[in-house]
Amino acid sequence: MNKASRLFCPALITPKNAVVKQTEQLSRSQKLLTELGLVKSGSNGTYQIMPMAQRSVDKFVDLVQSNMQLAGGQKITLPILTPTNLWKKTGRLDGDISEFYMVRDRSNKQFLMSPVNPRGGSDCHAGHHITISYRQLPLRLYQIGPKFRDELKTRFGLMRAKEFLMKDMYSFDVSNERAGETYAIVSAAYDRLFKQLDVPFVKVNAATGMMGGSVSHEYHYISPVGEDTLLQCSSCGFAGNSEVLDAKPESPVSCPSCKGSDLKEVRGVEVAHTFVLGDKYSKPLGATFLNTSGKPQSLVMGCYGIGITRVIAAALEVLSSEQELHWPCLLAPYDVCLIGPKQGSKEQPAAELIENELLLKVGELCGHQELLHDDRKELTIGKRLLEAKRLGHPLTIIVGAKAAHQDSPQLEVHLSKGEILELDINEALKLVAEHSQHKKNLLNCSFLQDKEENRSQSVGQQH
């Protein structure tokens, strides 16, 4: 059982009247994660993730992996250190490499600490000792691991750090047509993943940029701290990156979807990016397969990235208030926080009987690993409740004085959005069961499809 008294959560305590010098710009999510001890700043642009936040990271990794596997992905691990000769072959080192970390070994050989790894993905197929038949394609290989970028100005904590956790997938197909089919399948998995998180997002046409290729889309969370400028249509909801739409003040663009002119600028945090790369990397690296004639032919590639730690921070930025974290339902570190009576209070003996019953029954409903028992009974209920609300637990159940009433014991239940309920034991357990069912619905996306259908019907009726 998870006990708050054993949880390593080194909250940041600032003495009264202390002058705090800010070395970087803070976002709402960064401020809360740091103050509450979920994330600690390491060196400039690096962060230590504490146990409670690590639970959220692990949950998101599991969710990403399940969706990648549904899309036919196979998990691999590629080296973080990649020889610079791989990058030279594709011409990538000829451009701006100021964000790359370059290191040398004791033999003075130069390596690059990968910011993303399509070259490594291509290289795992290159070389004379590996022969791939067209029968083995398509291949969709993904990894989850740290990436590095020497950001000139780190901003907003995990949203723009020098070291971050990323999922990158590389697909290999026999032709552009088949690569397009793979792109549709993986894109559908991305759409499903972001719907499961149930945080408002937009998918936009994007420039291929330094990665190159023929097709590209970005996934954004709309937030004032976003670094991308998007144009969003108020009529149909379409959104596009301003770089692609080429908007100019003297000649405003119309919506490519509905042709309306009501486009407004919003700021977006890019959390995922997909590309069709063609043979940009496979050709120079010699990554080939044997076609139906038995002759070598260049593989056609795709690349698909998700910023694991960035998604979590950006989602918190969108959902949270200034004082309290609010998590995507599937990523909350714990589903339920149970707070028992204060040590030495007159209601303690009777209330603890209810508390022990709830520890068993709530754990059975939501899973014992999803229950956090705040057993720090030397602290008042009010102090523990304040912390629980700031941490953003979806459900916080208080077993206090009203639970000690023999005739009709009442529990105080706090929901993450601020609602407070007084419920009997069975009603509280029903609420826990409903929350668990809501998580299952998110995982199978059934209720999301219903919401979309209802929204579409509503829009159709309005027009």
CSV table of C-alpha atoms in Angstrom, one decimal:
chain,number,residue,atom,x,y,z
A,1,MET,CA,0.0,0.0,0.0
A,2,ASN,CA,1.2,3.5,-0.8
A,3,LYS,CA,1.7,5.5,2.3
A,4,ALA,CA,2.2,9.3,2.3
A,5,SER,CA,4.6,9.0,5.3
A,6,ARG,CA,7.0,6.9,3.1
A,7,LEU,CA,6.7,8.9,-0.1
A,8,PHE,CA,9.8,10.8,-1.1
A,9,CYS,CA,8.3,14.2,-2.2
A,10,PRO,CA,10.8,16.9,-1.2
A,11,ALA,CA,8.6,20.0,-1.4
A,12,LEU,CA,10.3,23.3,-1.9
A,13,ILE,CA,10.0,25.5,1.2
A,14,THR,CA,10.7,29.2,0.8
A,15,PRO,CA,11.3,31.1,4.0
A,16,LYS,CA,9.1,34.1,4.6
A,17,ASN,CA,10.5,37.4,3.2
A,18,ALA,CA,13.1,35.5,1.2
A,19,VAL,CA,14.2,37.1,-2.0
A,20,VAL,CA,14.0,34.4,-4.8
A,21,LYS,CA,16.1,35.0,-7.8
A,22,GLN,CA,14.6,33.6,-11.0
A,23,THR,CA,17.2,32.2,-13.4
A,24,GLU,CA,14.6,31.1,-16.0
A,25,GLN,CA,11.0,31.8,-16.9
A,26,LEU,CA,8.5,29.8,-14.9
A,27,SER,CA,5.3,28.4,-16.2
A,28,ARG,CA,2.3,27.4,-14.1
A,29,SER,CA,3.1,23.7,-14.4
A,30,GLN,CA,6.8,24.1,-13.7
A,31,LYS,CA,6.1,26.3,-10.6
A,32,LEU,CA,3.6,23.8,-9.1
A,33,LEU,CA,5.7,20.7,-9.9
A,34,THR,CA,8.7,22.2,-8.3
A,35,GLU,CA,7.0,23.7,-5.2
A,36,LEU,CA,5.2,20.4,-4.5
A,37,GLY,CA,8.4,18.3,-4.8
A,38,LEU,CA,7.4,16.3,-7.9
A,39,VAL,CA,10.2,17.6,-10.0
A,40,LYS,CA,13.6,19.0,-8.9
A,41,SER,CA,15.8,21.2,-11.0
A,42,GLY,CA,19.3,19.7,-11.7
A,43,SER,CA,21.7,21.7,-13.7
A,44,ASN,CA,20.4,24.4,-16.1
A,45,GLY,CA,17.8,22.7,-18.3
A,46,THR,CA,17.8,19.3,-16.6
A,47,TYR,CA,15.4,17.9,-14.1
A,48,GLN,CA,15.1,15.2,-11.6
A,49,ILE,CA,11.7,13.4,-11.6
A,50,MET,CA,10.6,12.4,-8.2
A,51,PRO,CA,8.5,9.2,-7.4
A,52,MET,CA,5.1,10.7,-7.7
A,53,ALA,CA,5.7,12.4,-11.0
A,54,GLN,CA,7.6,9.2,-12.2
A,55,ARG,CA,4.3,7.3,-11.7
A,56,SER,CA,2.7,9.7,-14.2
A,57,VAL,CA,5.6,9.3,-16.6
A,58,ASP,CA,5.4,5.5,-16.4
A,59,LYS,CA,1.6,5.5,-17.0
A,60,PHE,CA,2.1,7.7,-20.1
A,61,VAL,CA,4.9,5.4,-21.4
A,62,ASP,CA,2.6,2.4,-21.0
A,63,LEU,CA,-0.2,4.2,-22.8
A,64,VAL,CA,2.1,5.2,-25.6
A,65,GLN,CA,3.5,1.7,-25.9
A,66,SER,CA,0.0,0.1,-26.1
A,67,ASN,CA,-0.9,2.5,-29.0
A,68,MET,CA,2.3,1.9,-30.8
A,69,GLN,CA,1.9,-1.9,-30.6
A,70,LEU,CA,-1.7,-1.5,-31.9
A,71,ALA,CA,-0.1,0.3,-34.8
A,72,GLY,CA,2.2,-2.6,-35.5
A,73,GLY,CA,5.2,-1.1,-33.7
A,74,GLN,CA,8.1,-3.2,-32.3
A,75,LYS,CA,10.2,-1.8,-29.5
A,76,ILE,CA,13.9,-1.4,-29.9
A,77,THR,CA,16.8,0.5,-28.2
A,78,LEU,CA,19.1,2.6,-30.4
A,79,PRO,CA,22.4,4.1,-29.1
A,80,ILE,CA,22.2,7.6,-27.7
A,81,LEU,CA,25.7,8.2,-28.9
A,82,THR,CA,25.8,8.1,-32.7
A,83,PRO,CA,28.9,8.5,-34.9
A,84,THR,CA,29.0,11.8,-36.7
A,85,ASN,CA,29.8,10.1,-40.0
A,86,LEU,CA,26.1,8.9,-40.1
A,87,TRP,CA,25.0,12.5,-39.9
A,88,LYS,CA,27.5,13.6,-42.5
A,89,LYS,CA,26.3,11.1,-45.0
A,90,THR,CA,22.8,12.6,-45.0
A,91,GLY,CA,24.1,16.2,-45.1
A,92,ARG,CA,22.6,17.1,-41.7
A,93,LEU,CA,25.9,18.4,-40.2
A,94,ASP,CA,26.1,20.9,-43.0
A,95,GLY,CA,23.3,23.0,-41.6
A,96,ASP,CA,22.7,24.6,-38.2
A,97,ILE,CA,24.0,22.2,-35.6
A,98,SER,CA,24.1,24.6,-32.7
A,99,GLU,CA,21.5,22.6,-30.7
A,100,PHE,CA,23.6,19.4,-31.0
A,101,TYR,CA,25.7,18.0,-28.2
A,102,MET,CA,29.0,16.7,-29.6
A,103,VAL,CA,31.4,14.6,-27.6
A,104,ARG,CA,34.7,12.9,-28.2
A,105,ASP,CA,36.0,9.6,-26.9
A,106,ARG,CA,39.6,9.0,-25.7
A,107,SER,CA,40.6,8.2,-29.3
A,108,ASN,CA,39.3,11.6,-30.4
A,109,LYS,CA,36.4,10.0,-32.4
A,110,GLN,CA,33.4,12.4,-32.5
A,111,PHE,CA,29.9,11.4,-31.5
A,112,LEU,CA,26.6,13.2,-31.4
A,113,MET,CA,24.1,12.8,-28.5
A,114,SER,CA,21.0,12.2,-30.4
A,115,PRO,CA,18.3,14.9,-30.5
A,116,VAL,CA,16.3,12.4,-32.6
A,117,ASN,CA,17.5,9.3,-34.4
A,118,PRO,CA,16.3,8.7,-38.0
A,119,ARG,CA,19.8,8.1,-39.0
A,120,GLY,CA,20.2,5.4,-36.4
A,121,GLY,CA,16.9,4.0,-37.5
A,122,SER,CA,18.2,3.8,-41.1
A,123,ASP,CA,21.6,2.5,-40.0
A,124,CYS,CA,20.1,-0.5,-38.2
A,125,HIS,CA,19.1,-1.7,-41.7
A,126,ALA,CA,22.2,-0.5,-43.5
A,127,GLY,CA,25.3,-2.7,-44.1
A,128,HIS,CA,26.1,-5.8,-46.1
A,129,HIS,CA,25.5,-8.1,-43.2
A,130,ILE,CA,21.7,-7.4,-43.1
A,131,THR,CA,19.3,-8.5,-45.8
A,132,ILE,CA,15.7,-7.5,-45.7
A,133,SER,CA,13.1,-8.9,-48.0
A,134,TYR,CA,10.1,-7.1,-49.2
A,135,ARG,CA,8.1,-9.8,-47.4
A,136,GLN,CA,9.3,-8.5,-44.1
A,137,LEU,CA,7.9,-5.0,-44.7
A,138,PRO,CA,6.4,-2.8,-43.4
A,139,LEU,CA,8.6,-2.5,-40.4
A,140,ARG,CA,7.6,0.0,-37.6
A,141,LEU,CA,10.3,0.2,-35.0
A,142,TYR,CA,10.1,2.5,-31.9
A,143,GLN,CA,12.1,3.4,-28.9
A,144,ILE,CA,11.5,5.4,-25.7
A,145,GLY,CA,14.5,7.1,-24.2
A,146,PRO,CA,16.4,10.3,-23.4
A,147,LYS,CA,17.2,12.9,-26.0
A,148,PHE,CA,19.4,15.9,-25.8
A,149,ARG,CA,19.3,19.5,-27.3
A,150,ASP,CA,21.6,22.3,-26.3
A,151,GLU,CA,18.8,24.8,-25.9
A,152,LEU,CA,20.0,28.4,-25.9
A,153,LYS,CA,17.2,29.4,-23.5
A,154,THR,CA,15.5,26.7,-21.5
A,155,ARG,CA,11.9,27.6,-20.8
A,156,PHE,CA,9.0,26.3,-18.8
A,157,GLY,CA,10.6,23.3,-17.1
A,158,LEU,CA,10.0,20.0,-18.8
A,159,MET,CA,8.4,21.7,-21.8
A,160,ARG,CA,11.7,22.9,-23.1
A,161,ALA,CA,14.6,21.2,-21.4
A,162,LYS,CA,18.1,20.2,-22.5
A,163,GLU,CA,17.5,16.5,-21.7
A,164,PHE,CA,14.0,15.0,-22.1
A,165,LEU,CA,12.2,11.7,-22.6
A,166,MET,CA,10.9,11.0,-26.1
A,167,LYS,CA,9.2,8.2,-28.1
A,168,ASP,CA,10.4,8.0,-31.6
A,169,MET,CA,9.2,5.5,-34.2
A,170,TYR,CA,10.7,4.8,-37.6
A,171,SER,CA,8.8,3.1,-40.3
A,172,PHE,CA,10.2,1.3,-43.4
A,173,ASP,CA,8.1,0.5,-46.5
A,174,VAL,CA,8.6,-0.7,-50.1
A,175,SER,CA,7.1,2.3,-51.8
A,176,ASN,CA,5.6,5.8,-51.3
A,177,GLU,CA,2.1,4.4,-51.5
A,178,ARG,CA,2.8,1.9,-48.8
A,179,ALA,CA,4.5,4.6,-46.7
A,180,GLY,CA,1.4,6.6,-47.0
A,181,GLU,CA,-0.7,3.7,-45.6
A,182,THR,CA,1.7,3.3,-42.7
A,183,TYR,CA,1.5,7.1,-42.1
A,184,ALA,CA,-2.3,6.8,-41.9
A,185,ILE,CA,-2.2,3.9,-39.4
A,186,VAL,CA,0.4,5.5,-37.1
A,187,SER,CA,-1.4,8.9,-37.3
A,188,ALA,CA,-4.6,7.2,-36.3
A,189,ALA,CA,-2.8,5.7,-33.3
A,190,TYR,CA,-1.6,9.3,-32.4
A,191,ASP,CA,-5.1,10.6,-32.7
A,192,ARG,CA,-6.4,7.9,-30.4
A,193,LEU,CA,-3.7,8.5,-27.9
A,194,PHE,CA,-4.4,12.2,-27.6
A,195,LYS,CA,-8.1,11.6,-27.4
A,196,GLN,CA,-7.4,9.1,-24.5
A,197,LEU,CA,-5.6,11.9,-22.6
A,198,ASP,CA,-8.8,13.9,-22.9
A,199,VAL,CA,-6.9,17.2,-23.1
A,200,PRO,CA,-8.0,19.6,-25.9
A,201,PHE,CA,-5.5,19.4,-28.7
A,202,VAL,CA,-5.2,20.5,-32.4
A,203,LYS,CA,-3.5,18.6,-35.2
A,204,VAL,CA,-2.0,20.9,-37.8
A,205,ASN,CA,-0.3,20.7,-41.1
A,206,ALA,CA,3.3,21.5,-40.5
A,207,ALA,CA,6.5,22.4,-42.4
A,208,THR,CA,8.9,19.4,-42.7
A,209,GLY,CA,11.8,21.7,-41.6
A,210,MET,CA,15.2,20.2,-40.9
A,211,MET,CA,13.8,16.6,-40.9
A,212,GLY,CA,12.8,16.9,-44.5
A,213,GLY,CA,10.2,14.7,-46.2
A,214,SER,CA,7.0,15.3,-48.1
A,215,VAL,CA,4.2,15.2,-45.4
A,216,SER,CA,4.2,16.5,-41.8
A,217,HIS,CA,1.7,17.1,-39.0
A,218,GLU,CA,2.1,18.5,-35.6
A,219,TYR,CA,0.0,18.0,-32.4
A,220,HIS,CA,-0.4,21.0,-30.2
A,221,TYR,CA,-1.8,22.0,-26.9
A,222,ILE,CA,-3.1,25.5,-27.0
A,223,SER,CA,-1.5,27.6,-24.2
A,224,PRO,CA,-0.2,31.2,-23.8
A,225,VAL,CA,3.3,29.7,-23.1
A,226,GLY,CA,3.4,27.9,-26.5
A,227,GLU,CA,6.3,28.9,-28.8
A,228,ASP,CA,4.5,28.2,-32.0
A,229,THR,CA,2.0,30.5,-33.7
A,230,LEU,CA,-1.1,28.8,-35.0
A,231,LEU,CA,-4.1,30.0,-36.9
A,232,GLN,CA,-7.3,28.5,-35.7
A,233,CYS,CA,-10.7,28.9,-37.5
A,234,SER,CA,-13.5,29.9,-35.2
A,235,SER,CA,-16.1,28.4,-37.6
A,236,CYS,CA,-14.9,24.8,-38.1
A,237,GLY,CA,-12.1,24.4,-35.7
A,238,PHE,CA,-9.4,23.9,-38.3
A,239,ALA,CA,-5.9,24.9,-37.2
A,240,GLY,CA,-2.7,25.3,-39.1
A,241,ASN,CA,0.9,26.4,-38.4
A,242,SER,CA,1.3,29.9,-39.6
A,243,GLU,CA,4.6,28.9,-41.3
A,244,VAL,CA,2.6,26.6,-43.6
A,245,LEU,CA,-0.4,28.9,-44.1
A,246,ASP,CA,2.0,31.8,-44.9
A,247,ALA,CA,-0.2,34.4,-43.2
A,248,LYS,CA,0.7,38.0,-43.8
A,249,PRO,CA,-1.0,41.1,-42.3
A,250,GLU,CA,-1.6,42.6,-45.7
A,251,SER,CA,-3.1,39.5,-47.2
A,252,PRO,CA,-5.0,37.4,-44.6
A,253,VAL,CA,-5.5,33.8,-45.5
A,254,SER,CA,-8.8,31.9,-45.6
A,255,CYS,CA,-9.5,28.6,-43.8
A,256,PRO,CA,-8.3,25.8,-46.1
A,257,SER,CA,-11.1,23.6,-44.6
A,258,CYS,CA,-14.3,25.8,-44.7
A,259,LYS,CA,-12.9,28.8,-46.7
A,260,GLY,CA,-14.0,31.1,-43.9
A,261,SER,CA,-12.0,34.2,-42.9
A,262,ASP,CA,-12.5,34.1,-39.2
A,263,LEU,CA,-8.9,32.9,-38.3
A,264,LYS,CA,-7.3,33.9,-35.0
A,265,GLU,CA,-3.8,33.6,-33.8
A,266,VAL,CA,-3.2,31.2,-30.9
A,267,ARG,CA,-0.1,29.9,-29.2
A,268,GLY,CA,0.6,26.2,-29.3
A,269,VAL,CA,3.0,23.8,-27.4
A,270,GLU,CA,4.1,21.2,-29.9
A,271,VAL,CA,3.9,17.8,-28.2
A,272,ALA,CA,4.2,15.4,-31.2
A,273,HIS,CA,5.3,15.4,-34.8
A,274,THR,CA,4.9,13.0,-37.7
A,275,PHE,CA,6.7,12.9,-41.0
A,276,VAL,CA,6.9,10.9,-44.3
A,277,LEU,CA,10.6,11.1,-45.0
A,278,GLY,CA,10.9,9.2,-48.3
A,279,ASP,CA,14.4,8.0,-48.9
A,280,LYS,CA,16.2,11.1,-47.6
A,281,TYR,CA,18.0,9.0,-44.9
A,282,SER,CA,17.8,5.5,-46.2
A,283,LYS,CA,19.4,6.3,-49.6
A,284,PRO,CA,22.6,7.9,-48.5
A,285,LEU,CA,23.0,5.4,-45.7
A,286,GLY,CA,22.5,2.4,-48.0
A,287,ALA,CA,19.4,1.1,-46.1
A,288,THR,CA,17.8,-1.2,-48.7
A,289,PHE,CA,15.6,-4.2,-49.1
A,290,LEU,CA,15.4,-6.9,-51.8
A,291,ASN,CA,12.4,-6.2,-54.1
A,292,THR,CA,10.3,-8.8,-55.9
A,293,SER,CA,13.1,-9.1,-58.5
A,294,GLY,CA,15.7,-9.8,-55.9
A,295,LYS,CA,17.4,-6.5,-56.4
A,296,PRO,CA,18.3,-4.0,-53.7
A,297,GLN,CA,16.0,-0.9,-53.4
A,298,SER,CA,16.0,2.0,-51.0
A,299,LEU,CA,13.6,1.8,-48.1
A,300,VAL,CA,10.9,4.5,-47.8
A,301,MET,CA,10.8,5.9,-44.3
A,302,GLY,CA,8.5,7.7,-41.9
A,303,CYS,CA,9.3,9.3,-38.5
A,304,TYR,CA,7.0,9.8,-35.6
A,305,GLY,CA,7.9,11.5,-32.3
A,306,ILE,CA,6.1,12.2,-29.0
A,307,GLY,CA,7.7,14.2,-26.3
A,308,ILE,CA,6.8,12.1,-23.2
A,309,THR,CA,7.8,14.5,-20.5
A,310,ARG,CA,6.7,17.5,-22.6
A,311,VAL,CA,3.2,16.1,-23.0
A,312,ILE,CA,2.8,15.7,-19.3
A,313,ALA,CA,4.1,19.2,-18.5
A,314,ALA,CA,2.0,20.8,-21.3
A,315,ALA,CA,-1.2,18.9,-20.3
A,316,LEU,CA,-0.7,20.2,-16.7
A,317,GLU,CA,-0.2,23.7,-18.0
A,318,VAL,CA,-3.5,23.5,-19.9
A,319,LEU,CA,-5.6,21.9,-17.1
A,320,SER,CA,-4.1,23.2,-13.8
A,321,SER,CA,-5.1,26.3,-11.9
A,322,GLU,CA,-2.5,28.7,-10.4
A,323,GLN,CA,-2.6,26.9,-7.1
A,324,GLU,CA,-3.5,23.3,-7.9
A,325,LEU,CA,-2.4,20.7,-10.3
A,326,HIS,CA,-5.0,19.0,-12.5
A,327,TRP,CA,-3.9,15.8,-14.2
A,328,PRO,CA,-5.3,14.0,-17.3
A,329,CYS,CA,-7.4,11.2,-15.8
A,330,LEU,CA,-5.1,8.4,-17.1
A,331,LEU,CA,-1.9,10.1,-15.9
A,332,ALA,CA,-2.8,11.1,-12.3
A,333,PRO,CA,-0.2,9.5,-10.0
A,334,TYR,CA,-2.9,8.1,-7.8
A,335,ASP,CA,-6.6,7.8,-8.3
A,336,VAL,CA,-7.7,8.2,-4.7
A,337,CYS,CA,-6.1,9.8,-1.6
A,338,LEU,CA,-7.6,8.6,1.7
A,339,ILE,CA,-7.1,10.9,4.7
A,340,GLY,CA,-7.8,9.5,8.1
A,341,PRO,CA,-8.5,11.2,11.5
A,342,LYS,CA,-5.9,13.2,13.4
A,343,GLN,CA,-3.9,11.4,16.1
A,344,GLY,CA,-5.5,11.9,19.5
A,345,SER,CA,-8.8,13.3,18.3
A,346,LYS,CA,-11.9,12.1,20.0
A,347,GLU,CA,-13.3,10.6,16.8
A,348,GLN,CA,-10.1,8.6,16.0
A,349,PRO,CA,-11.2,5.1,17.4
A,350,ALA,CA,-14.5,5.1,15.6
A,351,ALA,CA,-13.3,6.8,12.4
A,352,GLU,CA,-10.3,4.4,12.1
A,353,LEU,CA,-12.7,1.5,11.8
A,354,ILE,CA,-14.3,3.2,8.8
A,355,GLU,CA,-10.8,4.1,7.5
A,356,ASN,CA,-9.5,0.5,7.6
A,357,GLU,CA,-12.7,-0.7,5.8
A,358,LEU,CA,-12.2,1.9,3.1
A,359,LEU,CA,-8.5,1.0,2.6
A,360,LEU,CA,-9.6,-2.5,1.7
A,361,LYS,CA,-12.7,-1.7,-0.4
A,362,VAL,CA,-11.3,1.3,-2.3
A,363,GLY,CA,-8.2,-0.6,-3.1
A,364,GLU,CA,-10.3,-3.5,-4.5
A,365,LEU,CA,-12.2,-1.1,-6.8
A,366,CYS,CA,-9.4,1.1,-8.2
A,367,GLY,CA,-6.4,-1.1,-7.6
A,368,HIS,CA,-4.3,-0.9,-4.4
A,369,GLN,CA,-1.4,0.7,-6.3
A,370,GLU,CA,-3.8,3.6,-7.3
A,371,LEU,CA,-4.6,4.4,-3.6
A,372,LEU,CA,-2.5,6.8,-1.6
A,373,HIS,CA,-3.1,6.5,2.2
A,374,ASP,CA,-2.2,9.8,3.9
A,375,ASP,CA,-1.3,8.2,7.2
A,376,ARG,CA,0.5,11.2,8.6
A,377,LYS,CA,-1.9,11.5,11.5
A,378,GLU,CA,0.4,13.9,13.4
A,379,LEU,CA,-0.8,16.5,10.9
A,380,THR,CA,-4.3,18.0,10.9
A,381,ILE,CA,-6.9,16.9,8.4
A,382,GLY,CA,-6.9,20.5,7.0
A,383,LYS,CA,-3.2,20.5,6.3
A,384,ARG,CA,-3.3,17.1,4.6
A,385,LEU,CA,-6.3,18.1,2.6
A,386,LEU,CA,-4.6,21.3,1.4
A,387,GLU,CA,-1.7,19.3,0.1
A,388,ALA,CA,-3.9,16.7,-1.5
A,389,LYS,CA,-5.8,19.4,-3.4
A,390,ARG,CA,-2.6,21.0,-4.6
A,391,LEU,CA,-1.3,17.7,-5.8
A,392,GLY,CA,-4.5,17.2,-7.8
A,393,HIS,CA,-5.7,13.7,-6.8
A,394,PRO,CA,-8.9,13.0,-8.8
A,395,LEU,CA,-10.6,11.9,-5.6
A,396,THR,CA,-9.7,12.7,-2.0
A,397,ILE,CA,-11.8,11.0,0.7
A,398,ILE,CA,-11.7,12.3,4.3
A,399,VAL,CA,-12.6,10.1,7.2
A,400,GLY,CA,-13.2,12.7,9.9
A,401,ALA,CA,-15.5,13.6,12.7
A,402,LYS,CA,-18.7,12.9,10.7
A,403,ALA,CA,-17.5,9.4,9.9
A,404,ALA,CA,-17.6,8.6,13.6
A,405,HIS,CA,-21.4,9.0,13.8
A,406,GLN,CA,-22.7,5.5,14.5
A,407,ASP,CA,-26.1,5.9,12.9
A,408,SER,CA,-25.1,7.5,9.6
A,409,PRO,CA,-21.3,7.9,9.1
A,410,GLN,CA,-20.6,10.5,6.4
A,411,LEU,CA,-17.4,10.9,4.4
A,412,GLU,CA,-16.2,14.2,2.8
A,413,VAL,CA,-15.2,13.6,-0.8
A,414,HIS,CA,-13.2,16.3,-2.7
A,415,LEU,CA,-13.1,16.1,-6.5
A,416,SER,CA,-10.1,17.5,-8.4
A,417,LYS,CA,-12.1,20.4,-10.0
A,418,GLY,CA,-13.2,21.7,-6.6
A,419,GLU,CA,-16.5,20.0,-6.0
A,420,ILE,CA,-17.1,18.8,-2.4
A,421,LEU,CA,-19.6,16.0,-1.6
A,422,GLU,CA,-20.9,14.5,1.7
A,423,LEU,CA,-21.5,10.8,1.0
A,424,ASP,CA,-22.2,7.7,3.0
A,425,ILE,CA,-19.7,4.8,2.6
A,426,ASN,CA,-21.6,3.1,-0.3
A,427,GLU,CA,-22.0,6.3,-2.2
A,428,ALA,CA,-18.3,7.1,-1.9
A,429,LEU,CA,-17.4,3.6,-3.1
A,430,LYS,CA,-19.8,4.0,-6.0
A,431,LEU,CA,-17.9,7.2,-6.9
A,432,VAL,CA,-14.6,5.4,-6.9
A,433,ALA,CA,-16.1,2.7,-9.1
A,434,GLU,CA,-17.4,5.3,-11.6
A,435,HIS,CA,-14.0,6.9,-11.8
A,436,SER,CA,-12.4,3.5,-12.5
A,437,GLN,CA,-15.0,2.9,-15.2
A,438,HIS,CA,-14.3,6.3,-16.7
A,439,LYS,CA,-10.6,5.3,-17.0
A,440,LYS,CA,-11.6,2.1,-18.8
A,441,ASN,CA,-13.8,4.1,-21.2
A,442,LEU,CA,-10.9,6.4,-22.0
A,443,LEU,CA,-8.7,3.4,-22.7
A,444,ASN,CA,-11.1,1.9,-25.2
A,445,CYS,CA,-12.2,5.4,-26.5
A,446,SER,CA,-15.8,4.3,-26.6
A,447,PHE,CA,-17.2,7.4,-24.8
A,448,LEU,CA,-14.9,9.6,-26.9
A,449,GLN,CA,-16.5,8.3,-30.1
A,450,ASP,CA,-19.9,9.0,-28.6
A,451,LYS,CA,-19.0,12.5,-27.7
A,452,GLU,CA,-17.7,13.2,-31.2
A,453,GLU,CA,-20.8,11.8,-32.8
A,454,ASN,CA,-23.0,13.9,-30.5
A,455,ARG,CA,-21.0,17.0,-31.2
A,456,SER,CA,-21.2,16.4,-34.9
A,457,GLN,CA,-25.0,15.9,-34.7
A,458,SER,CA,-25.3,19.1,-32.7
A,459,VAL,CA,-23.2,21.1,-35.2
A,460,GLY,CA,-25.3,19.6,-38.0
A,461,GLN,CA,-28.6,20.6,-36.3
A,462,GLN,CA,-27.2,24.2,-35.8
A,463,HIS,CA,-26.5,24.5,-39.5
